[in-house]
PDB file of N, CA and C in Angstrom:
ATOM      1  N   VAL A   1     -22.959  -0.467-207.591  1.00  0.00           N
ATOM      2  CA  VAL A   1     -22.990  -1.421-206.762  1.00  0.00           C
ATOM      3  C   VAL A   1     -22.780  -1.133-205.194  1.00  0.00           C
ATOM      4  N   SER A   2     -23.463  -1.480-204.391  1.00  0.00           N
ATOM      5  CA  SER A   2     -23.556  -0.964-203.209  1.00  0.00           C
ATOM      6  C   SER A   2     -22.863  -2.122-202.412  1.00  0.00           C
ATOM      7  N   SER A   3     -21.614  -1.977-201.458  1.00  0.00           N
ATOM      8  CA  SER A   3     -21.242  -2.837-200.721  1.00  0.00           C
ATOM      9  C   SER A   3     -20.944  -2.542-199.439  1.00  0.00           C
ATOM     10  N   TYR A   4     -21.290  -3.019-198.355  1.00  0.00           N
ATOM     11  CA  TYR A   4     -20.392  -2.836-197.000  1.00  0.00           C
ATOM     12  C   TYR A   4     -18.870  -3.247-196.683  1.00  0.00           C
ATOM     13  N   MET A   5     -18.313  -3.567-197.697  1.00  0.00           N
ATOM     14  CA  MET A   5     -17.097  -3.945-197.513  1.00  0.00           C
ATOM     15  C   MET A   5     -15.944  -2.173-197.838  1.00  0.00           C
ATOM     16  N   ARG A   6     -14.733  -1.977-196.815  1.00  0.00           N
ATOM     17  CA  ARG A   6     -13.912  -1.427-197.664  1.00  0.00           C
ATOM     18  C   ARG A   6     -13.562  -1.545-198.900  1.00  0.00           C
ATOM     19  N   LEU A   7     -13.836   0.088-199.639  1.00  0.00           N
ATOM     20  CA  LEU A   7     -12.735  -0.230-201.034  1.00  0.00           C
ATOM     21  C   LEU A   7     -11.458  -0.856-200.737  1.00  0.00           C
ATOM     22  N   THR A   8     -10.751  -0.479-199.921  1.00  0.00           N
ATOM     23  CA  THR A   8      -9.359  -0.519-200.061  1.00  0.00           C
ATOM     24  C   THR A   8      -9.302  -2.576-200.233  1.00  0.00           C
ATOM     25  N   ASP A   9     -10.018  -3.293-199.277  1.00  0.00           N
ATOM     26  CA  ASP A   9     -10.650  -4.605-199.190  1.00  0.00           C
ATOM     27  C   ASP A   9     -11.274  -5.288-200.534  1.00  0.00           C
ATOM     28  N   LEU A  10     -12.227  -4.540-200.821  1.00  0.00           N
ATOM     29  CA  LEU A  10     -12.937  -4.679-202.276  1.00  0.00           C
ATOM     30  C   LEU A  10     -11.306  -4.567-203.709  1.00  0.00           C
ATOM     31  N   GLU A  11     -10.631  -3.679-203.339  1.00  0.00           N
ATOM     32  CA  GLU A  11      -9.492  -3.696-204.615  1.00  0.00           C
ATOM     33  C   GLU A  11      -8.928  -4.623-204.402  1.00  0.00           C
ATOM     34  N   ALA A  12      -8.526  -5.369-202.974  1.00  0.00           N
ATOM     35  CA  ALA A  12      -7.472  -6.577-203.319  1.00  0.00           C
ATOM     36  C   ALA A  12      -7.981  -7.424-203.619  1.00  0.00           C
ATOM     37  N   GLU A  13      -9.191  -7.894-203.112  1.00  0.00           N
ATOM     38  CA  GLU A  13     -10.540  -8.444-203.823  1.00  0.00           C
ATOM     39  C   GLU A  13     -10.012  -8.573-205.380  1.00  0.00           C
ATOM     40  N   LEU A  14     -10.426  -7.628-206.411  1.00  0.00           N
ATOM     41  CA  LEU A  14     -10.527  -7.620-207.549  1.00  0.00           C
ATOM     42  C   LEU A  14      -9.758  -7.275-208.328  1.00  0.00           C
ATOM     43  N   SER A  15      -8.179  -6.748-208.049  1.00  0.00           N
ATOM     44  CA  SER A  15      -7.752  -6.330-208.807  1.00  0.00           C
ATOM     45  C   SER A  15      -6.877  -7.517-209.610  1.00  0.00           C
ATOM     46  N   ASP A  16      -7.263  -8.792-209.791  1.00  0.00           N
ATOM     47  CA  ASP A  16      -6.436  -9.530-210.246  1.00  0.00           C
ATOM     48  C   ASP A  16      -7.711 -10.113-210.974  1.00  0.00           C
ATOM     49  N   LYS A  17      -9.008  -9.617-211.200  1.00  0.00           N
ATOM     50  CA  LYS A  17      -9.606  -9.540-211.966  1.00  0.00           C
ATOM     51  C   LYS A  17     -10.266  -8.140-213.034  1.00  0.00           C
ATOM     52  N   GLY A  18      -9.553  -7.466-213.094  1.00  0.00           N
ATOM     53  CA  GLY A  18      -9.466  -6.522-214.301  1.00  0.00           C
ATOM     54  C   GLY A  18     -10.378  -5.249-213.174  1.00  0.00           C
ATOM     55  N   PHE A  19     -10.405  -5.208-212.434  1.00  0.00           N
ATOM     56  CA  PHE A  19     -10.509  -3.942-211.936  1.00  0.00           C
ATOM     57  C   PHE A  19      -9.403  -2.835-210.924  1.00  0.00           C
ATOM     58  N   LEU A  20      -9.377  -1.310-211.455  1.00  0.00           N
ATOM     59  CA  LEU A  20      -8.667  -0.627-210.992  1.00  0.00           C
ATOM     60  C   LEU A  20      -8.894   0.449-210.386  1.00  0.00           C
ATOM     61  N   ARG A  21      -8.219   0.819-209.117  1.00  0.00           N
ATOM     62  CA  ARG A  21      -8.516   1.668-208.310  1.00  0.00           C
ATOM     63  C   ARG A  21      -7.969   2.921-208.877  1.00  0.00           C
ATOM     64  N   ILE A  22      -9.089   4.135-209.380  1.00  0.00           N
ATOM     65  CA  ILE A  22      -8.457   5.587-209.933  1.00  0.00           C
ATOM     66  C   ILE A  22      -8.376   6.390-209.318  1.00  0.00           C
ATOM     67  N   HIS A  23      -9.232   6.324-208.443  1.00  0.00           N
ATOM     68  CA  HIS A  23      -9.559   8.083-207.408  1.00  0.00           C
ATOM     69  C   HIS A  23      -9.781   6.759-205.980  1.00  0.00           C
ATOM     70  N   LYS A  24      -9.304   7.651-204.742  1.00  0.00           N
ATOM     71  CA  LYS A  24     -10.018   7.247-203.245  1.00  0.00           C
ATOM     72  C   LYS A  24     -11.595   6.705-203.407  1.00  0.00           C
ATOM     73  N   SER A  25     -12.609   7.430-204.439  1.00  0.00           N
ATOM     74  CA  SER A  25     -13.510   7.303-204.216  1.00  0.00           C
ATOM     75  C   SER A  25     -13.994   5.595-205.276  1.00  0.00           C
ATOM     76  N   TYR A  26     -13.312   5.867-206.074  1.00  0.00           N
ATOM     77  CA  TYR A  26     -13.999   4.977-207.361  1.00  0.00           C
ATOM     78  C   TYR A  26     -12.818   3.537-207.575  1.00  0.00           C
ATOM     79  N   LEU A  27     -13.549   2.324-208.088  1.00  0.00           N
ATOM     80  CA  LEU A  27     -12.963   1.093-208.441  1.00  0.00           C
ATOM     81  C   LEU A  27     -13.778   1.083-209.476  1.00  0.00           C
ATOM     82  N   VAL A  28     -12.824   0.739-210.946  1.00  0.00           N
ATOM     83  CA  VAL A  28     -13.644   0.781-211.694  1.00  0.00           C
ATOM     84  C   VAL A  28     -13.204  -1.061-212.462  1.00  0.00           C
ATOM     85  N   ASN A  29     -14.118  -1.745-213.225  1.00  0.00           N
ATOM     86  CA  ASN A  29     -13.700  -2.562-213.885  1.00  0.00           C
ATOM     87  C   ASN A  29     -13.244  -1.612-215.666  1.00  0.00           C
ATOM     88  N   MET A  30     -12.165  -2.159-215.766  1.00  0.00           N
ATOM     89  CA  MET A  30     -10.919  -1.823-216.828  1.00  0.00           C
ATOM     90  C   MET A  30     -11.863  -1.966-217.996  1.00  0.00           C
ATOM     91  N   ARG A  31     -12.416  -3.230-218.391  1.00  0.00           N
ATOM     92  CA  ARG A  31     -13.339  -3.580-219.954  1.00  0.00           C
ATOM     93  C   ARG A  31     -13.916  -2.006-220.019  1.00  0.00           C
ATOM     94  N   GLU A  32     -14.297  -1.698-218.780  1.00  0.00           N
ATOM     95  CA  GLU A  32     -15.158  -0.464-219.368  1.00  0.00           C
ATOM     96  C   GLU A  32     -15.091   0.812-219.700  1.00  0.00           C
ATOM     97  N   VAL A  33     -14.253   0.868-218.960  1.00  0.00           N
ATOM     98  CA  VAL A  33     -13.036   2.346-219.524  1.00  0.00           C
ATOM     99  C   VAL A  33     -12.800   2.051-221.364  1.00  0.00           C
ATOM    100  N   GLN A  34     -13.534   3.401-221.236  1.00  0.00           N
ATOM    101  CA  GLN A  34     -13.149   3.404-223.168  1.00  0.00           C
ATOM    102  C   GLN A  34     -12.344   4.466-223.439  1.00  0.00           C
ATOM    103  N   GLU A  35     -11.636   5.149-222.504  1.00  0.00           N
ATOM    104  CA  GLU A  35     -10.695   6.265-222.944  1.00  0.00           C
ATOM    105  C   GLU A  35     -10.337   6.573-221.906  1.00  0.00           C
ATOM    106  N   MET A  36      -9.120   7.441-221.700  1.00  0.00           N
ATOM    107  CA  MET A  36      -9.123   8.480-220.059  1.00  0.00           C
ATOM    108  C   MET A  36      -7.713   9.313-221.110  1.00  0.00           C
ATOM    109  N   ARG A  37      -8.549  10.219-220.584  1.00  0.00           N
ATOM    110  CA  ARG A  37      -8.113  11.533-220.830  1.00  0.00           C
ATOM    111  C   ARG A  37      -8.166  12.680-219.819  1.00  0.00           C
ATOM    112  N   HIS A  38      -7.099  13.951-219.822  1.00  0.00           N
ATOM    113  CA  HIS A  38      -8.020  15.252-219.221  1.00  0.00           C
ATOM    114  C   HIS A  38      -8.182  14.347-217.737  1.00  0.00           C
ATOM    115  N   TYR A  39      -7.228  14.016-216.877  1.00  0.00           N
ATOM    116  CA  TYR A  39      -7.898  13.206-215.518  1.00  0.00           C
ATOM    117  C   TYR A  39      -8.691  12.921-215.370  1.00  0.00           C
ATOM    118  N   ASN A  40      -9.219  11.864-216.475  1.00  0.00           N
ATOM    119  CA  ASN A  40     -11.046  11.587-216.486  1.00  0.00           C
ATOM    120  C   ASN A  40     -10.908   9.911-216.907  1.00  0.00           C
ATOM    121  N   ALA A  41     -11.512   9.207-216.307  1.00  0.00           N
ATOM    122  CA  ALA A  41     -12.045   7.694-217.170  1.00  0.00           C
ATOM    123  C   ALA A  41     -13.272   7.751-217.523  1.00  0.00           C
ATOM    124  N   TYR A  42     -13.700   7.407-219.093  1.00  0.00           N
ATOM    125  CA  TYR A  42     -15.028   7.563-219.908  1.00  0.00           C
ATOM    126  C   TYR A  42     -15.214   7.044-219.781  1.00  0.00           C
ATOM    127  N   MET A  43     -16.036   6.234-219.298  1.00  0.00           N
ATOM    128  CA  MET A  43     -16.922   4.778-219.140  1.00  0.00           C
ATOM    129  C   MET A  43     -17.648   4.164-220.114  1.00  0.00           C
ATOM    130  N   SER A  44     -17.931   3.039-220.270  1.00  0.00           N
ATOM    131  CA  SER A  44     -18.793   2.734-221.464  1.00  0.00           C
ATOM    132  C   SER A  44     -20.292   2.992-221.044  1.00  0.00           C
ATOM    133  N   ASN A  45     -20.703   3.291-219.934  1.00  0.00           N
ATOM    134  CA  ASN A  45     -21.907   4.069-220.094  1.00  0.00           C
ATOM    135  C   ASN A  45     -22.524   5.319-219.625  1.00  0.00           C
ATOM    136  N   GLY A  46     -21.157   5.842-220.273  1.00  0.00           N
ATOM    137  CA  GLY A  46     -21.287   7.604-219.850  1.00  0.00           C
ATOM    138  C   GLY A  46     -21.570   8.445-219.685  1.00  0.00           C
ATOM    139  N   MET A  47     -20.609   7.320-218.073  1.00  0.00           N
ATOM    140  CA  MET A  47     -20.000   8.258-216.909  1.00  0.00           C
ATOM    141  C   MET A  47     -18.601   8.727-217.307  1.00  0.00           C
ATOM    142  N   VAL A  48     -18.304   9.693-216.341  1.00  0.00           N
ATOM    143  CA  VAL A  48     -17.052  10.246-216.736  1.00  0.00           C
ATOM    144  C   VAL A  48     -16.710  11.045-215.075  1.00  0.00           C
ATOM    145  N   LEU A  49     -15.732   9.924-214.615  1.00  0.00           N
ATOM    146  CA  LEU A  49     -15.017  10.007-213.458  1.00  0.00           C
ATOM    147  C   LEU A  49     -13.825  10.507-213.292  1.00  0.00           C
ATOM    148  N   SER A  50     -13.590  11.037-212.279  1.00  0.00           N
ATOM    149  CA  SER A  50     -12.012  11.785-212.016  1.00  0.00           C
ATOM    150  C   SER A  50     -10.813  10.635-211.598  1.00  0.00           C
ATOM    151  N   THR A  51      -9.954  10.983-211.987  1.00  0.00           N
ATOM    152  CA  THR A  51      -8.818  10.055-211.531  1.00  0.00           C
ATOM    153  C   THR A  51      -8.147  10.855-210.288  1.00  0.00           C
ATOM    154  N   THR A  52      -7.069  10.371-210.289  1.00  0.00           N
ATOM    155  CA  THR A  52      -5.876  11.158-209.243  1.00  0.00           C
ATOM    156  C   THR A  52      -5.165  11.757-210.358  1.00  0.00           C
ATOM    157  N   ARG A  53      -5.169  13.047-210.189  1.00  0.00           N
ATOM    158  CA  ARG A  53      -3.953  13.473-210.897  1.00  0.00           C
ATOM    159  C   ARG A  53      -2.669  12.970-211.025  1.00  0.00           C
ATOM    160  N   ASN A  54      -2.106  12.752-209.967  1.00  0.00           N
ATOM    161  CA  ASN A  54      -0.978  12.273-209.401  1.00  0.00           C
ATOM    162  C   ASN A  54      -0.516  11.075-210.341  1.00  0.00           C
ATOM    163  N   ASP A  55      -1.456  10.245-210.257  1.00  0.00           N
ATOM    164  CA  ASP A  55      -1.198   8.405-210.492  1.00  0.00           C
ATOM    165  C   ASP A  55      -1.951   8.751-212.343  1.00  0.00           C
ATOM    166  N   PHE A  56      -1.994   9.511-212.593  1.00  0.00           N
ATOM    167  CA  PHE A  56      -3.137   9.415-214.310  1.00  0.00           C
ATOM    168  C   PHE A  56      -2.440   8.511-214.935  1.00  0.00           C
ATOM    169  N   GLN A  57      -0.776   9.403-215.263  1.00  0.00           N
ATOM    170  CA  GLN A  57      -0.353   8.516-216.176  1.00  0.00           C
ATOM    171  C   GLN A  57      -0.151   6.825-216.290  1.00  0.00           C
ATOM    172  N   SER A  58       0.168   6.540-214.821  1.00  0.00           N
ATOM    173  CA  SER A  58       0.588   5.176-214.475  1.00  0.00           C
ATOM    174  C   SER A  58      -0.968   4.499-215.005  1.00  0.00           C
ATOM    175  N   LEU A  59      -2.483   5.145-214.523  1.00  0.00           N
ATOM    176  CA  LEU A  59      -3.311   4.621-214.195  1.00  0.00           C
ATOM    177  C   LEU A  59      -3.589   4.088-215.842  1.00  0.00           C
ATOM    178  N   LYS A  60      -3.367   5.430-216.554  1.00  0.00           N
ATOM    179  CA  LYS A  60      -3.298   5.150-218.304  1.00  0.00           C
ATOM    180  C   LYS A  60      -2.927   4.113-219.309  1.00  0.00           C
ATOM    181  N   GLU A  61      -1.581   3.937-218.681  1.00  0.00           N
ATOM    182  CA  GLU A  61      -0.486   2.997-218.973  1.00  0.00           C
ATOM    183  C   GLU A  61      -1.766   1.867-218.866  1.00  0.00           C
ATOM    184  N   GLN A  62      -1.700   1.817-217.341  1.00  0.00           N
ATOM    185  CA  GLN A  62      -2.557   0.091-216.667  1.00  0.00           C
ATOM    186  C   GLN A  62      -3.875  -0.432-217.781  1.00  0.00           C
ATOM    187  N   VAL A  63      -4.563   0.719-218.240  1.00  0.00           N
ATOM    188  CA  VAL A  63      -5.598   0.376-218.454  1.00  0.00           C
ATOM    189  C   VAL A  63      -5.705   0.041-219.917  1.00  0.00           C
ATOM    190  N   MET A  64      -4.485   1.153-220.678  1.00  0.00           N
ATOM    191  CA  MET A  64      -4.142   0.151-221.354  1.00  0.00           C
ATOM    192  C   MET A  64      -3.630  -1.175-222.138  1.00  0.00           C
ATOM    193  N   LEU A  65      -2.545  -1.148-221.386  1.00  0.00           N
ATOM    194  CA  LEU A  65      -1.639  -2.589-221.039  1.00  0.00           C
ATOM    195  C   LEU A  65      -2.987  -3.629-220.945  1.00  0.00           C
ATOM    196  N   PHE A  66      -3.900  -3.618-219.784  1.00  0.00           N
ATOM    197  CA  PHE A  66      -4.967  -4.200-219.962  1.00  0.00           C
ATOM    198  C   PHE A  66      -5.937  -4.366-221.187  1.00  0.00           C
ATOM    199  N   HIS A  67      -6.577  -3.783-222.115  1.00  0.00           N
ATOM    200  CA  HIS A  67      -7.313  -3.708-223.744  1.00  0.00           C
ATOM    201  C   HIS A  67      -5.888  -4.441-224.412  1.00  0.00           C
ATOM    202  N   ASP A  68      -4.691  -3.952-224.452  1.00  0.00           N
ATOM    203  CA  ASP A  68      -4.515  -4.937-225.114  1.00  0.00           C
ATOM    204  C   ASP A  68      -3.819  -6.277-225.166  1.00  0.00           C
ATOM    205  N   LYS A  69      -4.239  -6.278-223.643  1.00  0.00           N
ATOM    206  CA  LYS A  69      -3.874  -8.324-223.293  1.00  0.00           C
ATOM    207  C   LYS A  69      -5.504  -8.686-223.667  1.00  0.00           C
ATOM    208  N   ILE A  70      -6.176  -8.264-223.529  1.00  0.00           N
ATOM    209  CA  ILE A  70      -7.743  -8.568-223.613  1.00  0.00           C
ATOM    210  C   ILE A  70      -8.717  -8.201-224.700  1.00  0.00           C
ATOM    211  N   GLY A  71      -7.338  -7.702-225.939  1.00  0.00           N
ATOM    212  CA  GLY A  71      -7.797  -7.255-227.242  1.00  0.00           C
ATOM    213  C   GLY A  71      -8.848  -6.947-227.933  1.00  0.00           C
ATOM    214  N   ALA A  72      -9.185  -5.735-226.166  1.00  0.00           N
ATOM    215  CA  ALA A  72      -9.879  -4.612-226.969  1.00  0.00           C
ATOM    216  C   ALA A  72      -9.342  -2.934-227.072  1.00  0.00           C
ATOM    217  N   LYS A  73     -10.180  -2.590-227.741  1.00  0.00           N
ATOM    218  CA  LYS A  73      -9.568  -0.934-228.520  1.00  0.00           C
ATOM    219  C   LYS A  73      -9.105  -0.123-227.647  1.00  0.00           C
TER     220      LYS A  73
END
């Protein structure tokens, strides 16, 4: 999706709707994250997106908690 908003502004607007900033360039819908491993997010559409290495464990936990909350795998 293209937008003229700054990613920081989009992040603030969408964070309570299941979106998570995983990298300075990526804001993802956590429903579409199938797996988090090797500092990457594996998406349902087959894309593999890099995450920030320093925050990887925290990001992975946030995705897992989100999936537990909505009853996803």
